[in-house]
């Protein structure tokens, strides 16, 4: 005998079976850890893509809103320019004494002494 005898120690087959069982458990654990890591990485990417997508949508909405404001401002500007042009024409006409006299006669039915005013209906253009 080379050493003390242990009666309850497992034999070589039992040791081998125990080692195989531990190896399988370790492989299961490693697979589980890898699966969890893959899910965490995939979840992080999903969250990142959702966040970036929301940022892009927010920027798109702001751009659309600004473009709409620019369109309305351009329209308002063109209307104001047209109004300015019309008012400048009226201002220039008010400097002409013949036009002012004609305007006063038309609006206020003002007449010269011994002058008769006749109101004629305006003709509509048939163009």
CSV table of N, CA, C and O in Angstrom, one decimal:
chain,number,residue,atom,x,y,z
A,1,UNK,N,0.8,-1.2,0.0
A,1,UNK,CA,0.0,0.0,0.0
A,1,UNK,C,0.9,1.2,0.0
A,1,UNK,O,1.8,1.3,0.8
A,2,UNK,N,0.4,2.1,-0.8
A,2,UNK,CA,1.2,3.3,-1.0
A,2,UNK,C,0.7,4.5,-0.1
A,2,UNK,O,1.5,5.4,0.1
A,3,UNK,N,-0.4,4.5,0.3
A,3,UNK,CA,-0.9,5.6,1.1
A,3,UNK,C,-2.1,5.1,1.9
A,3,UNK,O,-2.5,4.0,1.9
A,4,UNK,N,-2.7,6.1,2.6
A,4,UNK,CA,-3.9,5.7,3.4
A,4,UNK,C,-5.1,5.3,2.5
A,4,UNK,O,-5.2,5.8,1.4
A,5,UNK,N,-5.8,4.4,3.0
A,5,UNK,CA,-7.0,4.0,2.2
A,5,UNK,C,-8.2,4.8,2.5
A,5,UNK,O,-8.5,5.0,3.7
A,6,UNK,N,-8.8,5.3,1.5
A,6,UNK,CA,-10.0,6.0,1.7
A,6,UNK,C,-11.1,5.2,1.0
A,6,UNK,O,-11.1,4.9,-0.1
A,7,UNK,N,-12.1,4.9,1.9
A,7,UNK,CA,-13.1,4.0,1.4
A,7,UNK,C,-14.2,4.7,0.6
A,7,UNK,O,-14.9,4.1,-0.2
A,8,UNK,N,-14.5,5.9,1.0
A,8,UNK,CA,-15.6,6.6,0.3
A,8,UNK,C,-15.2,7.5,-0.9
A,8,UNK,O,-15.9,8.3,-1.4
A,9,UNK,N,-14.0,7.4,-1.3
A,9,UNK,CA,-13.5,8.2,-2.5
A,9,UNK,C,-14.1,7.6,-3.7
A,9,UNK,O,-14.2,6.4,-3.9
A,10,UNK,N,-14.4,8.5,-4.7
A,10,UNK,CA,-14.9,8.0,-6.0
A,10,UNK,C,-13.9,7.3,-6.8
A,10,UNK,O,-12.7,7.6,-6.7
A,11,UNK,N,-14.3,6.4,-7.6
A,11,UNK,CA,-13.4,5.7,-8.5
A,11,UNK,C,-13.1,6.6,-9.7
A,11,UNK,O,-13.6,7.7,-9.9
A,12,UNK,N,-12.2,6.0,-10.6
A,12,UNK,CA,-11.8,6.7,-11.8
A,12,UNK,C,-13.0,7.0,-12.7
A,12,UNK,O,-13.1,8.1,-13.3
A,13,UNK,N,-13.9,6.1,-12.8
A,13,UNK,CA,-15.1,6.3,-13.7
A,13,UNK,C,-16.0,7.4,-13.1
A,13,UNK,O,-16.5,8.3,-13.8
A,14,UNK,N,-16.2,7.3,-11.8
A,14,UNK,CA,-17.0,8.4,-11.2
A,14,UNK,C,-16.3,9.7,-11.2
A,14,UNK,O,-17.0,10.7,-11.4
A,15,UNK,N,-15.0,9.8,-11.1
A,15,UNK,CA,-14.3,11.0,-11.2
A,15,UNK,C,-14.4,11.6,-12.6
A,15,UNK,O,-14.6,12.8,-12.8
A,16,UNK,N,-14.3,10.7,-13.6
A,16,UNK,CA,-14.4,11.1,-15.0
A,16,UNK,C,-15.8,11.6,-15.3
A,16,UNK,O,-16.0,12.6,-15.9
A,17,UNK,N,-16.8,10.9,-14.8
A,17,UNK,CA,-18.2,11.4,-15.0
A,17,UNK,C,-18.4,12.7,-14.3
A,17,UNK,O,-19.1,13.6,-14.8
A,18,UNK,N,-17.9,12.9,-13.1
A,18,UNK,CA,-18.0,14.2,-12.4
A,18,UNK,C,-17.3,15.3,-13.2
A,18,UNK,O,-17.9,16.4,-13.3
A,19,UNK,N,-16.2,15.0,-13.7
A,19,UNK,CA,-15.5,16.0,-14.5
A,19,UNK,C,-16.3,16.4,-15.8
A,19,UNK,O,-16.3,17.5,-16.2
A,20,UNK,N,-16.8,15.4,-16.4
A,20,UNK,CA,-17.6,15.6,-17.6
A,20,UNK,C,-18.9,16.5,-17.3
A,20,UNK,O,-19.2,17.4,-18.0
A,21,UNK,N,-19.5,16.1,-16.1
A,21,UNK,CA,-20.6,16.9,-15.7
A,21,UNK,C,-20.3,18.3,-15.4
A,21,UNK,O,-21.0,19.3,-15.8
A,22,UNK,N,-19.1,18.6,-14.7
A,22,UNK,CA,-18.7,19.9,-14.5
A,22,UNK,C,-18.4,20.7,-15.7
A,22,UNK,O,-18.7,21.9,-15.9
A,23,UNK,N,-17.7,20.0,-16.7
A,23,UNK,CA,-17.4,20.6,-18.0
A,23,UNK,C,-18.7,21.0,-18.7
A,23,UNK,O,-18.8,22.1,-19.3
A,24,UNK,N,-19.7,20.2,-18.7
A,24,UNK,CA,-21.0,20.5,-19.3
A,24,UNK,C,-21.6,21.7,-18.7
A,24,UNK,O,-22.2,22.6,-19.3
A,25,UNK,N,-21.6,21.7,-17.3
A,25,UNK,CA,-22.2,22.9,-16.6
A,25,UNK,C,-21.4,24.2,-16.9
A,25,UNK,O,-22.0,25.2,-17.1
A,26,UNK,N,-20.1,24.0,-17.0
A,26,UNK,CA,-19.3,25.2,-17.4
A,26,UNK,C,-19.6,25.7,-18.8
A,26,UNK,O,-19.8,26.9,-19.0
A,27,UNK,N,-19.8,24.8,-19.7
A,27,UNK,CA,-20.1,25.1,-21.1
A,27,UNK,C,-21.5,25.8,-21.1
A,27,UNK,O,-21.7,26.8,-21.8
A,28,UNK,N,-22.5,25.2,-20.3
A,28,UNK,CA,-23.8,25.8,-20.3
A,28,UNK,C,-23.7,27.3,-19.7
A,28,UNK,O,-24.4,28.2,-20.2
A,29,UNK,N,-22.9,27.4,-18.7
A,29,UNK,CA,-22.7,28.7,-18.1
A,29,UNK,C,-22.1,29.7,-19.0
A,29,UNK,O,-22.6,30.9,-19.2
A,30,UNK,N,-21.1,29.3,-19.8
A,30,UNK,CA,-20.4,30.2,-20.7
A,30,UNK,C,-21.4,30.5,-21.8
A,30,UNK,O,-21.5,31.7,-22.3
A,31,UNK,N,-22.2,29.6,-22.3
A,31,UNK,CA,-23.2,29.9,-23.3
A,31,UNK,C,-24.3,30.9,-22.8
A,31,UNK,O,-24.7,31.8,-23.5
A,32,UNK,N,-24.7,30.7,-21.6
A,32,UNK,CA,-25.6,31.6,-21.0
A,32,UNK,C,-25.0,33.0,-20.9
A,32,UNK,O,-25.7,34.0,-21.2
A,33,UNK,N,-23.8,33.1,-20.4
A,33,UNK,CA,-23.1,34.4,-20.3
A,33,UNK,C,-23.0,35.1,-21.7
A,33,UNK,O,-23.3,36.3,-21.8
A,34,UNK,N,-22.6,34.3,-22.7
A,34,UNK,CA,-22.5,34.9,-24.1
A,34,UNK,C,-23.9,35.3,-24.6
A,34,UNK,O,-24.0,36.4,-25.2
A,35,UNK,N,-24.9,34.6,-24.3
A,35,UNK,CA,-26.3,34.9,-24.7
A,35,UNK,C,-26.7,36.2,-24.0
A,35,UNK,O,-27.3,37.1,-24.7
A,36,UNK,N,-26.4,36.4,-22.8
A,36,UNK,CA,-26.8,37.6,-22.0
A,36,UNK,C,-26.0,38.8,-22.6
A,36,UNK,O,-26.6,39.9,-22.8
A,37,UNK,N,-24.7,38.6,-22.9
A,37,UNK,CA,-23.9,39.7,-23.5
A,37,UNK,C,-24.5,40.1,-24.8
A,37,UNK,O,-24.5,41.3,-25.1
A,38,UNK,N,-24.8,39.1,-25.7
A,38,UNK,CA,-25.3,39.4,-27.0
A,38,UNK,C,-26.6,40.2,-26.8
A,38,UNK,O,-26.9,41.2,-27.6
A,39,UNK,N,-27.5,39.8,-25.9
A,39,UNK,CA,-28.7,40.6,-25.7
A,39,UNK,C,-28.5,42.0,-25.2
A,39,UNK,O,-29.2,42.9,-25.6
A,40,UNK,N,-27.5,42.1,-24.3
A,40,UNK,CA,-27.2,43.5,-23.8
A,40,UNK,C,-26.7,44.3,-24.9
A,40,UNK,O,-27.0,45.5,-25.0
A,41,UNK,N,-25.8,43.8,-25.7
A,41,UNK,CA,-25.2,44.6,-26.8
A,41,UNK,C,-26.3,44.9,-27.8
A,41,UNK,O,-26.4,46.1,-28.3
A,42,UNK,N,-27.1,44.0,-28.2
A,42,UNK,CA,-28.2,44.2,-29.1
A,42,UNK,C,-29.2,45.3,-28.5
A,42,UNK,O,-29.6,46.2,-29.2
A,43,UNK,N,-29.5,45.2,-27.2
A,43,UNK,CA,-30.3,46.2,-26.6
A,43,UNK,C,-29.7,47.6,-26.6
A,43,UNK,O,-30.4,48.6,-26.9
A,44,UNK,N,-28.4,47.6,-26.4
A,44,UNK,CA,-27.7,48.9,-26.4
A,44,UNK,C,-27.8,49.5,-27.8
A,44,UNK,O,-28.0,50.7,-28.0
A,45,UNK,N,-27.6,48.7,-28.9
A,45,UNK,CA,-27.7,49.2,-30.2
A,45,UNK,C,-29.1,49.6,-30.6
A,45,UNK,O,-29.3,50.6,-31.2
A,46,UNK,N,-30.1,48.9,-30.1
A,46,UNK,CA,-31.5,49.3,-30.4
A,46,UNK,C,-31.8,50.6,-29.7
A,46,UNK,O,-32.4,51.5,-30.3
A,47,UNK,N,-31.3,50.8,-28.5
A,47,UNK,CA,-31.5,52.1,-27.8
A,47,UNK,C,-30.8,53.2,-28.5
A,47,UNK,O,-31.4,54.3,-28.7
A,48,UNK,N,-29.6,52.9,-29.0
A,48,UNK,CA,-28.8,53.9,-29.7
A,48,UNK,C,-29.5,54.3,-31.0
A,48,UNK,O,-29.7,55.5,-31.3
A,49,UNK,N,-30.0,53.3,-31.7
A,49,UNK,CA,-30.7,53.6,-33.0
A,49,UNK,C,-32.0,54.4,-32.8
A,49,UNK,O,-32.3,55.3,-33.5
A,50,UNK,N,-32.7,54.0,-31.7
A,50,UNK,CA,-34.0,54.7,-31.4
A,50,UNK,C,-33.6,56.2,-31.0
A,50,UNK,O,-34.3,57.1,-31.5
A,51,UNK,N,-32.6,56.4,-30.2
A,51,UNK,CA,-32.2,57.7,-29.8
A,51,UNK,C,-31.8,58.6,-31.0
A,51,UNK,O,-32.3,59.7,-31.2
A,52,UNK,N,-31.0,58.0,-31.9
A,52,UNK,CA,-30.5,58.7,-33.1
A,52,UNK,C,-31.7,59.0,-34.0
A,52,UNK,O,-31.8,60.0,-34.7
A,53,UNK,N,-32.6,58.0,-34.2
A,53,UNK,CA,-33.8,58.2,-35.0
A,53,UNK,C,-34.6,59.3,-34.5
A,53,UNK,O,-35.2,60.1,-35.3
A,54,UNK,N,-34.8,59.4,-33.2
A,54,UNK,CA,-35.6,60.5,-32.6
A,54,UNK,C,-34.9,61.8,-32.9
A,54,UNK,O,-35.6,62.8,-33.1
A,55,UNK,N,-33.6,61.9,-32.7
A,55,UNK,CA,-32.8,63.1,-33.0
A,55,UNK,C,-33.0,63.5,-34.5
A,55,UNK,O,-33.3,64.7,-34.8
A,56,UNK,N,-33.0,62.6,-35.4
A,56,UNK,CA,-33.2,62.9,-36.8
A,56,UNK,C,-34.6,63.4,-37.1
A,56,UNK,O,-34.8,64.4,-37.8
A,57,UNK,N,-35.6,62.7,-36.5
A,57,UNK,CA,-37.0,63.2,-36.7
A,57,UNK,C,-37.2,64.6,-36.1
A,57,UNK,O,-37.9,65.4,-36.7
A,58,UNK,N,-36.6,64.8,-34.9
A,58,UNK,CA,-36.7,66.2,-34.3
A,58,UNK,C,-36.1,67.2,-35.2
A,58,UNK,O,-36.7,68.3,-35.4
A,59,UNK,N,-34.9,66.9,-35.8
A,59,UNK,CA,-34.2,67.9,-36.7
A,59,UNK,C,-35.1,68.1,-37.9
A,59,UNK,O,-35.2,69.2,-38.4
A,60,UNK,N,-35.7,67.0,-38.4
A,60,UNK,CA,-36.5,67.1,-39.6
A,60,UNK,C,-37.7,67.9,-39.4
A,60,UNK,O,-38.1,68.8,-40.2
A,61,UNK,N,-38.4,67.7,-38.2
A,61,UNK,CA,-39.6,68.5,-37.9
A,61,UNK,C,-39.2,70.0,-37.7
A,61,UNK,O,-39.9,70.9,-38.2
A,62,UNK,N,-38.1,70.3,-37.1
A,62,UNK,CA,-37.6,71.7,-37.0
A,62,UNK,C,-37.4,72.3,-38.3
A,62,UNK,O,-37.8,73.5,-38.6
A,63,UNK,N,-36.7,71.6,-39.2
A,63,UNK,CA,-36.4,72.1,-40.5
A,63,UNK,C,-37.7,72.3,-41.3
A,63,UNK,O,-37.8,73.4,-42.0
A,64,UNK,N,-38.7,71.4,-41.2
A,64,UNK,CA,-39.9,71.6,-41.9
A,64,UNK,C,-40.7,72.9,-41.3
A,64,UNK,O,-41.2,73.7,-42.1
A,65,UNK,N,-40.6,73.0,-40.0
A,65,UNK,CA,-41.3,74.2,-39.4
A,65,UNK,C,-40.6,75.5,-39.9
A,65,UNK,O,-41.3,76.5,-40.2
A,66,UNK,N,-39.3,75.5,-39.9
A,66,UNK,CA,-38.6,76.7,-40.3
A,66,UNK,C,-38.9,77.0,-41.8
A,66,UNK,O,-39.1,78.1,-42.2
A,67,UNK,N,-38.9,75.9,-42.6
A,67,UNK,CA,-39.2,76.1,-44.1
A,67,UNK,C,-40.6,76.7,-44.2
A,67,UNK,O,-40.9,77.5,-45.1
A,68,UNK,N,-41.6,76.2,-43.4
A,68,UNK,CA,-42.9,76.7,-43.5
A,68,UNK,C,-43.0,78.2,-43.1
A,68,UNK,O,-43.7,79.0,-43.7
A,69,UNK,N,-42.2,78.6,-42.1
A,69,UNK,CA,-42.1,80.0,-41.7
A,69,UNK,C,-41.5,80.8,-42.8
A,69,UNK,O,-42.0,82.0,-43.0
A,70,UNK,N,-40.5,80.3,-43.4
A,70,UNK,CA,-39.9,81.0,-44.5
A,70,UNK,C,-40.8,81.3,-45.6
A,70,UNK,O,-40.9,82.4,-46.2
A,71,UNK,N,-41.6,80.2,-46.0
A,71,UNK,CA,-42.6,80.4,-47.0
A,71,UNK,C,-43.6,81.5,-46.7
A,71,UNK,O,-44.0,82.3,-47.5
A,72,UNK,N,-44.2,81.4,-45.5
A,72,UNK,CA,-45.2,82.4,-45.1
A,72,UNK,C,-44.5,83.8,-45.1
A,72,UNK,O,-45.2,84.8,-45.4
A,73,UNK,N,-43.3,83.9,-44.6
A,73,UNK,CA,-42.6,85.2,-44.6
A,73,UNK,C,-42.4,85.7,-46.0
A,73,UNK,O,-42.5,86.9,-46.3
A,74,UNK,N,-42.0,84.8,-46.9
A,74,UNK,CA,-41.9,85.3,-48.3
A,74,UNK,C,-43.2,85.8,-48.9
A,74,UNK,O,-43.2,86.7,-49.6
A,75,UNK,N,-44.2,85.1,-48.6
A,75,UNK,CA,-45.6,85.5,-49.1
A,75,UNK,C,-45.9,86.8,-48.5
A,75,UNK,O,-46.4,87.7,-49.2
A,76,UNK,N,-45.7,87.0,-47.2
A,76,UNK,CA,-46.0,88.3,-46.6
A,76,UNK,C,-45.2,89.4,-47.2
A,76,UNK,O,-45.7,90.5,-47.4
A,77,UNK,N,-43.9,89.1,-47.4
A,77,UNK,CA,-43.0,90.1,-48.0
A,77,UNK,C,-43.5,90.5,-49.4
A,77,UNK,O,-43.5,91.7,-49.8
A,78,UNK,N,-43.9,89.5,-50.2
A,78,UNK,CA,-44.4,89.9,-51.6
A,78,UNK,C,-45.7,90.7,-51.5
A,78,UNK,O,-45.8,91.6,-52.3
A,79,UNK,N,-46.5,90.4,-50.6
A,79,UNK,CA,-47.8,91.2,-50.4
A,79,UNK,C,-47.4,92.6,-49.9
A,79,UNK,O,-48.0,93.5,-50.4
A,80,UNK,N,-46.5,92.7,-49.0
A,80,UNK,CA,-46.1,94.0,-48.6
A,80,UNK,C,-45.4,94.8,-49.7
A,80,UNK,O,-45.6,96.1,-49.8
A,81,UNK,N,-44.6,94.2,-50.5
A,81,UNK,CA,-44.0,94.9,-51.6
A,81,UNK,C,-45.0,95.4,-52.6
A,81,UNK,O,-44.9,96.5,-53.1
A,82,UNK,N,-46.0,94.5,-52.8
A,82,UNK,CA,-47.1,94.9,-53.7
A,82,UNK,C,-47.8,96.1,-53.2
A,82,UNK,O,-48.2,97.1,-53.9
A,83,UNK,N,-48.1,96.1,-51.9
A,83,UNK,CA,-48.8,97.2,-51.2
A,83,UNK,C,-47.9,98.4,-51.2
A,83,UNK,O,-48.4,99.5,-51.5
A,84,UNK,N,-46.6,98.3,-51.0
A,84,UNK,CA,-45.7,99.4,-51.1
A,84,UNK,C,-45.7,100.1,-52.5
A,84,UNK,O,-45.7,101.3,-52.6
A,85,UNK,N,-45.7,99.2,-53.5
A,85,UNK,CA,-45.7,99.7,-54.9
A,85,UNK,C,-47.0,100.5,-55.2
A,85,UNK,O,-47.0,101.6,-55.7
A,86,UNK,N,-48.1,99.9,-54.7
A,86,UNK,CA,-49.4,100.6,-54.9
A,86,UNK,C,-49.5,101.9,-54.2
A,86,UNK,O,-49.9,102.9,-54.7
A,87,UNK,N,-49.0,101.9,-52.9
A,87,UNK,CA,-49.0,103.2,-52.2
A,87,UNK,C,-48.0,104.2,-52.8
A,87,UNK,O,-48.3,105.4,-52.8
A,88,UNK,N,-46.9,103.8,-53.3
A,88,UNK,CA,-46.0,104.8,-53.9
A,88,UNK,C,-46.6,105.4,-55.2
A,88,UNK,O,-46.5,106.5,-55.5
A,89,UNK,N,-47.4,104.5,-55.9
A,89,UNK,CA,-48.1,105.0,-57.1
A,89,UNK,C,-49.1,106.1,-56.7
A,89,UNK,O,-49.3,107.1,-57.3
A,90,UNK,N,-49.9,105.8,-55.6
A,90,UNK,CA,-50.9,106.7,-55.1
A,90,UNK,C,-50.2,108.0,-54.7
A,90,UNK,O,-50.8,109.1,-54.9
A,91,UNK,N,-49.1,107.9,-54.0
A,91,UNK,CA,-48.4,109.1,-53.5
A,91,UNK,C,-47.9,109.9,-54.7
A,91,UNK,O,-48.1,111.1,-54.6
A,92,UNK,N,-47.4,109.3,-55.7
A,92,UNK,CA,-47.0,110.0,-56.9
A,92,UNK,C,-48.2,110.7,-57.6
A,92,UNK,O,-48.0,111.8,-58.1
A,93,UNK,N,-49.3,110.0,-57.6
A,93,UNK,CA,-50.5,110.6,-58.2
A,93,UNK,C,-51.0,111.8,-57.4
A,93,UNK,O,-51.6,112.7,-58.0
A,94,UNK,N,-50.8,111.8,-56.1
A,94,UNK,CA,-51.3,112.9,-55.3
A,94,UNK,C,-50.5,114.2,-55.5
A,94,UNK,O,-51.0,115.2,-55.1
A,95,UNK,N,-49.3,114.0,-56.1
A,95,UNK,CA,-48.5,115.2,-56.4
A,95,UNK,C,-49.1,115.9,-57.7
A,95,UNK,O,-48.8,117.1,-57.9
A,96,UNK,N,-49.8,115.2,-58.5
A,96,UNK,CA,-50.4,115.7,-59.7
A,96,UNK,C,-51.7,116.4,-59.4
A,96,UNK,O,-52.7,115.8,-58.8
A,97,UNK,N,-51.8,117.7,-59.7
A,97,UNK,CA,-53.0,118.5,-59.3
A,97,UNK,C,-54.2,118.1,-60.1
A,97,UNK,O,-55.4,118.1,-59.6
A,98,UNK,N,-54.1,117.7,-61.3
A,98,UNK,CA,-55.2,117.3,-62.1
A,98,UNK,C,-55.8,116.0,-61.5
A,98,UNK,O,-57.0,115.8,-61.5
A,99,UNK,N,-55.0,115.1,-61.1
A,99,UNK,CA,-55.5,113.8,-60.5
A,99,UNK,C,-56.2,114.1,-59.2
A,99,UNK,O,-57.2,113.5,-58.9
A,100,UNK,N,-55.7,115.0,-58.4
A,100,UNK,CA,-56.3,115.4,-57.1
A,100,UNK,C,-57.7,116.0,-57.4
A,100,UNK,O,-58.6,115.6,-56.7
A,101,UNK,N,-57.7,116.9,-58.3
A,101,UNK,CA,-59.0,117.5,-58.7
A,101,UNK,C,-60.0,116.4,-59.1
A,101,UNK,O,-61.2,116.4,-58.7
A,102,UNK,N,-59.6,115.5,-60.0
A,102,UNK,CA,-60.5,114.5,-60.4
A,102,UNK,C,-60.9,113.6,-59.3
A,102,UNK,O,-62.1,113.2,-59.2
A,103,UNK,N,-60.0,113.3,-58.4
A,103,UNK,CA,-60.3,112.4,-57.2
A,103,UNK,C,-61.3,113.1,-56.3
A,103,UNK,O,-62.3,112.4,-55.9
A,104,UNK,N,-61.2,114.4,-56.1
A,104,UNK,CA,-62.1,115.1,-55.2
A,104,UNK,C,-63.5,115.1,-55.8
A,104,UNK,O,-64.5,114.9,-55.2
A,105,UNK,N,-63.5,115.4,-57.1
A,105,UNK,CA,-64.8,115.4,-57.8
A,105,UNK,C,-65.5,114.0,-57.8
A,105,UNK,O,-66.7,113.9,-57.6
A,106,UNK,N,-64.7,113.0,-57.9
A,106,UNK,CA,-65.3,111.6,-57.9
A,106,UNK,C,-65.8,111.2,-56.6
A,106,UNK,O,-66.9,110.7,-56.4
A,107,UNK,N,-64.9,111.4,-55.6
A,107,UNK,CA,-65.2,110.9,-54.2
A,107,UNK,C,-66.3,111.7,-53.5
A,107,UNK,O,-67.2,111.2,-52.9
A,108,UNK,N,-66.1,113.0,-53.6
A,108,UNK,CA,-67.0,113.9,-52.8
A,108,UNK,C,-68.1,114.6,-53.6
A,108,UNK,O,-68.8,115.4,-53.1
A,109,UNK,N,-68.2,114.2,-54.9
A,109,UNK,CA,-69.1,114.8,-55.8
A,109,UNK,C,-69.0,116.4,-55.8
A,109,UNK,O,-70.0,117.1,-55.7
A,110,UNK,N,-67.8,116.8,-55.7
A,110,UNK,CA,-67.5,118.2,-55.7
A,110,UNK,C,-67.6,118.7,-57.2
A,110,UNK,O,-67.2,118.1,-58.1
A,111,UNK,N,-68.2,119.9,-57.4
A,111,UNK,CA,-68.3,120.5,-58.7
A,111,UNK,C,-67.9,121.9,-58.8
A,111,UNK,O,-67.9,122.6,-57.8
A,112,UNK,N,-67.6,122.3,-59.9
A,112,UNK,CA,-67.3,123.7,-60.2
A,112,UNK,C,-68.6,124.5,-60.3
A,112,UNK,O,-69.6,123.9,-60.5
A,113,UNK,N,-68.6,125.8,-60.1
A,113,UNK,CA,-69.8,126.6,-60.3
A,113,UNK,C,-70.4,126.4,-61.6
A,113,UNK,O,-69.7,126.3,-62.6
A,114,UNK,N,-71.7,126.2,-61.7
A,114,UNK,CA,-72.5,126.0,-62.9
A,114,UNK,C,-72.1,124.7,-63.6
A,114,UNK,O,-72.1,124.6,-64.9
A,115,UNK,N,-71.7,123.7,-62.9
A,115,UNK,CA,-71.3,122.4,-63.5
A,115,UNK,C,-72.3,121.4,-63.0
A,115,UNK,O,-72.6,121.3,-61.8
A,116,UNK,N,-72.7,120.5,-63.9
A,116,UNK,CA,-73.7,119.4,-63.5
A,116,UNK,C,-72.9,118.1,-63.5
A,116,UNK,O,-72.1,117.8,-64.4
A,117,UNK,N,-73.2,117.3,-62.5
A,117,UNK,CA,-72.5,116.0,-62.3
A,117,UNK,C,-73.5,114.9,-62.7
A,117,UNK,O,-74.6,114.9,-62.2
A,118,UNK,N,-73.1,114.0,-63.5
A,118,UNK,CA,-73.9,112.9,-63.9
A,118,UNK,C,-73.2,111.6,-63.5
A,118,UNK,O,-72.0,111.4,-63.8
A,119,UNK,N,-73.9,110.7,-62.8
A,119,UNK,CA,-73.3,109.4,-62.5
A,119,UNK,C,-73.7,108.3,-63.5
A,119,UNK,O,-74.9,108.0,-63.7
A,120,UNK,N,-72.7,107.8,-64.2
A,120,UNK,CA,-73.0,106.8,-65.2
A,120,UNK,C,-72.5,105.5,-64.7
A,120,UNK,O,-71.4,105.4,-64.0
A,121,UNK,N,-73.2,104.4,-64.9
A,121,UNK,CA,-72.7,103.1,-64.4
A,121,UNK,C,-71.5,102.7,-65.2
A,121,UNK,O,-71.3,103.0,-66.4
A,122,UNK,N,-70.6,102.1,-64.5
A,122,UNK,CA,-69.3,101.6,-65.1
A,122,UNK,C,-69.5,100.4,-65.9
A,122,UNK,O,-70.3,99.5,-65.5
A,123,UNK,N,-68.9,100.3,-67.0
A,123,UNK,CA,-69.0,99.2,-67.9
A,123,UNK,C,-68.0,98.1,-67.5
A,123,UNK,O,-66.9,98.4,-67.1
A,124,UNK,N,-68.5,96.9,-67.5
A,124,UNK,CA,-67.6,95.8,-67.2
A,124,UNK,C,-66.9,95.4,-68.4
A,124,UNK,O,-67.5,95.3,-69.5
A,125,UNK,N,-65.6,95.1,-68.3
A,125,UNK,CA,-64.8,94.7,-69.5
A,125,UNK,C,-65.2,93.3,-69.9
A,125,UNK,O,-65.4,92.4,-69.1
A,126,UNK,N,-65.4,93.1,-71.2
A,126,UNK,CA,-65.8,91.8,-71.7
A,126,UNK,C,-64.6,91.1,-72.4
A,126,UNK,O,-64.7,90.7,-73.6
A,127,UNK,N,-63.5,91.0,-71.8
A,127,UNK,CA,-62.3,90.5,-72.4
A,127,UNK,C,-62.2,89.0,-72.2
A,127,UNK,O,-62.5,88.4,-71.4
